[in-house]
GROMACS .gro file of C-alpha atoms in nm:
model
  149
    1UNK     CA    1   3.735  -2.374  -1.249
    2UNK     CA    2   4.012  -2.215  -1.062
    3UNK     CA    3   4.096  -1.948  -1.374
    4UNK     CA    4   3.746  -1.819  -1.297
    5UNK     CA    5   3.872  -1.684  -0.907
    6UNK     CA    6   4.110  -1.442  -1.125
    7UNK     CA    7   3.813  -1.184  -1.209
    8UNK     CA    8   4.090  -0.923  -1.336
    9UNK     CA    9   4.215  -1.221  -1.598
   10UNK     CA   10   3.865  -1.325  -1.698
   11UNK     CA   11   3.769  -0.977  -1.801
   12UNK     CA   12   4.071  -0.934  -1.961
   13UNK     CA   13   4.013  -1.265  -2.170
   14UNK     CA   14   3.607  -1.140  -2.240
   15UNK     CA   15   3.759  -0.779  -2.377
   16UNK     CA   16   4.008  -0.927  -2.609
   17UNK     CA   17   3.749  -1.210  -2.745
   18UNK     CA   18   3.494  -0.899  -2.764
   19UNK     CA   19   3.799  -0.707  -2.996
   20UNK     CA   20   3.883  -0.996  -3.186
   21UNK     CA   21   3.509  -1.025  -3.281
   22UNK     CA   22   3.527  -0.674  -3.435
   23UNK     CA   23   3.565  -0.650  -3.806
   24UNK     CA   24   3.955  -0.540  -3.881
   25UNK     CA   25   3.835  -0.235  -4.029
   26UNK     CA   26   3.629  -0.112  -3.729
   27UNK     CA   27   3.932   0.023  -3.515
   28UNK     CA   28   4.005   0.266  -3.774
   29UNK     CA   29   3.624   0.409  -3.781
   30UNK     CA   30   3.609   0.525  -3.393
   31UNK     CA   31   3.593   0.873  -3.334
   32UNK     CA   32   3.639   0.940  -2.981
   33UNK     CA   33   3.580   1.267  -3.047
   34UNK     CA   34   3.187   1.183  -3.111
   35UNK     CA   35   2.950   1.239  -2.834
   36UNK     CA   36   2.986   0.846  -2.739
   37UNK     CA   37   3.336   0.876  -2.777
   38UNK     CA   38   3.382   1.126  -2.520
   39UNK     CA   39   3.192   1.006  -2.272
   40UNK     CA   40   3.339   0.682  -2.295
   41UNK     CA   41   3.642   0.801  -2.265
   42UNK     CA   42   3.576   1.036  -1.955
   43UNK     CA   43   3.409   0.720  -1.765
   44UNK     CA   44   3.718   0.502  -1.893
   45UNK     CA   45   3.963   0.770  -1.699
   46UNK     CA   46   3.725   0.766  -1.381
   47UNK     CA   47   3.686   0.403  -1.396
   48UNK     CA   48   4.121   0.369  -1.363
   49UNK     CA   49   4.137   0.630  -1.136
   50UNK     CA   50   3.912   0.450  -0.936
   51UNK     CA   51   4.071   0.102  -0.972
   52UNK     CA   52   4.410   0.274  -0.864
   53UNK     CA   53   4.243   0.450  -0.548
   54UNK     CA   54   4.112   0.098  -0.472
   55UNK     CA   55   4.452  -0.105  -0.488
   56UNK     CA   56   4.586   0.193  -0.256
   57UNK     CA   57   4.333   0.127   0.002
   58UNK     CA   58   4.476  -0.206  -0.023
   59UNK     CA   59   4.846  -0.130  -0.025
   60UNK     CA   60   4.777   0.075   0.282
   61UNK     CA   61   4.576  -0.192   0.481
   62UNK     CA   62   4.809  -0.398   0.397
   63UNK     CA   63   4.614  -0.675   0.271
   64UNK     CA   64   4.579  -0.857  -0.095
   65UNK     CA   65   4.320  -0.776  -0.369
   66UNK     CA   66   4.383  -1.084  -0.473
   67UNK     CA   67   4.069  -1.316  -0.413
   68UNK     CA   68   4.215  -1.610  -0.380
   69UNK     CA   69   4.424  -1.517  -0.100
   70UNK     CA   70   4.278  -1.473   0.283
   71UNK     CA   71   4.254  -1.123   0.336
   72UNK     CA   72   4.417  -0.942   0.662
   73UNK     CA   73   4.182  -0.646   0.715
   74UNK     CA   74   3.766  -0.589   0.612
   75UNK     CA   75   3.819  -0.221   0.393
   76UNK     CA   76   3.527  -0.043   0.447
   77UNK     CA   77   3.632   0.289   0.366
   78UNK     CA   78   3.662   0.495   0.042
   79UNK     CA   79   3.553   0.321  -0.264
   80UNK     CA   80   3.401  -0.002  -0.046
   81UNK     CA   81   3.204   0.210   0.135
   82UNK     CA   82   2.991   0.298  -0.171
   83UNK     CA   83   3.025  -0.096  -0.322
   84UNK     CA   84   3.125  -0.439  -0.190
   85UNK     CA   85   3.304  -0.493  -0.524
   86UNK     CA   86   3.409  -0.139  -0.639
   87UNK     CA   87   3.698  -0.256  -0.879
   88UNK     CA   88   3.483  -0.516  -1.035
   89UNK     CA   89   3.248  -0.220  -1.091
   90UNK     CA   90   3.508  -0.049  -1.288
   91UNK     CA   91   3.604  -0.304  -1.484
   92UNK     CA   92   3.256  -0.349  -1.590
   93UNK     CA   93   3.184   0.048  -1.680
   94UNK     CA   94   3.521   0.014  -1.859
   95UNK     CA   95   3.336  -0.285  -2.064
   96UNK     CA   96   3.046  -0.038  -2.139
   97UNK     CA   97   3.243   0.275  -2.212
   98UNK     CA   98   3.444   0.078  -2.446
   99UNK     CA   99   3.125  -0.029  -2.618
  100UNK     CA  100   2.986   0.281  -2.657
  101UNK     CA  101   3.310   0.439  -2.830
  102UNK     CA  102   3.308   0.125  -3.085
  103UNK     CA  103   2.971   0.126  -3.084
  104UNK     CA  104   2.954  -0.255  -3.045
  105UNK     CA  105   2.745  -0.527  -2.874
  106UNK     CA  106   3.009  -0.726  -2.865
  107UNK     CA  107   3.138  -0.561  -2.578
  108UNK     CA  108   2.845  -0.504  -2.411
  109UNK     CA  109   2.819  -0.898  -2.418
  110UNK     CA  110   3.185  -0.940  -2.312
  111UNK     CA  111   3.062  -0.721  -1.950
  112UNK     CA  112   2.750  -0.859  -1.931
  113UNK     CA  113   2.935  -1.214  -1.931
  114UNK     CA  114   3.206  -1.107  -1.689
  115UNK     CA  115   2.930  -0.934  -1.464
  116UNK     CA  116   2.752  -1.301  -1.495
  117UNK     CA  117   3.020  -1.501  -1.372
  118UNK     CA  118   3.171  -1.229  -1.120
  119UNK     CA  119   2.772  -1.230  -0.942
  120UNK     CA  120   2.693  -1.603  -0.976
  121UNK     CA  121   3.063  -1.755  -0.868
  122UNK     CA  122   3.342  -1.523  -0.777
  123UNK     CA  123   3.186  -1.293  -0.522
  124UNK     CA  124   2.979  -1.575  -0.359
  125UNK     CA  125   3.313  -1.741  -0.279
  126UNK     CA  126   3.490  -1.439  -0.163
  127UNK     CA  127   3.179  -1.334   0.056
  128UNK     CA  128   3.176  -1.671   0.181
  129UNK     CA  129   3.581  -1.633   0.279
  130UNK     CA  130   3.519  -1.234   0.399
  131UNK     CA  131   3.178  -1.385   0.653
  132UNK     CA  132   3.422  -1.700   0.848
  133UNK     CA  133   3.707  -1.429   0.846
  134UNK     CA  134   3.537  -1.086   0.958
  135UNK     CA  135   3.198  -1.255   1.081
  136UNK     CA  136   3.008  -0.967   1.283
  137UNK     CA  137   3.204  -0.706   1.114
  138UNK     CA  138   3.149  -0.918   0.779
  139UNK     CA  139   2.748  -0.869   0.892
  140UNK     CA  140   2.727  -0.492   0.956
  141UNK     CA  141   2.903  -0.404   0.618
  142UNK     CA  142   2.654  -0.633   0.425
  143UNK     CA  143   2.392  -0.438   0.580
  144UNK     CA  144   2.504  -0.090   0.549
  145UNK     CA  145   2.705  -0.157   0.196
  146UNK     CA  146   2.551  -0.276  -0.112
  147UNK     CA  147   2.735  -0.580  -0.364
  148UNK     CA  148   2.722  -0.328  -0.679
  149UNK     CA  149   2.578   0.024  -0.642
   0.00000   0.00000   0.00000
């Protein structure tokens, strides 16, 4: 059970399984140019730029984005003002965009599954970890910041 405190590694494991599902020949019929394509894309870019401005706010608190380790500072700021779990956000509009530009479910699945097991077990942990560590500081956020959106 510990592989599923690596979020980051468990999507990446869902998208490949989601590719691998593909027919071979379907990579070579996406047109990103297409309507689908392009807007996929576009929320792909955003979704990056927004994991990178994320792991800054990190670097510059200097604490860890890594959930398994005890984190040094509560971010509130920037991207976690908006979302608890801002870079788990991303990763899951990546999943979609990249559904919508190969126009399969399978992908769709993949983020539905990695949205499944980030809700029910990794954030429960880490909000667990966050409410001993930052505990009244740890109970304003909750209240003024919602988990997703």
């Amino acid at each position: 059970m510990k592989l599923f405190n690596l979020p980051f590694l468990n999507w990446i494991f869902l998208m490949i399984l989601a590719g691998l599902m593909l027919p071979s020949d379907s990579w070579q019929t996406i047109d990103i140019y297409s309507l689908p394509g392009i807007i996929g894309s576009i929320v792909i870019l955003i979704s990056l730029i927004w994991i990178f401005i994320c792991v800054g706010y990190f670097i510059y608190f200097n604490t860890s984005p890594d959930p398994r380790k005890a984190t040094a500072k509560l971010i509130t700021t920037g991207p976690f003002k908006f979302s608890r779990n801002p870079m788990y956000l991303a990763f899951l509009l990546i999943s979609l965009a990249i559904a919508a530009i190969s126009r399969s479910a399978y992908f769709i699945i993949a983020g539905g599954l990695f949205f499944l097991l980030t809700h029910y077990y990794t954030v429960p942990k880490e909000e667990k970890m966050l409410a001993r560590c930052f505990s009244e500081s740890w109970s304003d956020y909750i209240q003024q910041t919602r988990r997703w959106l």
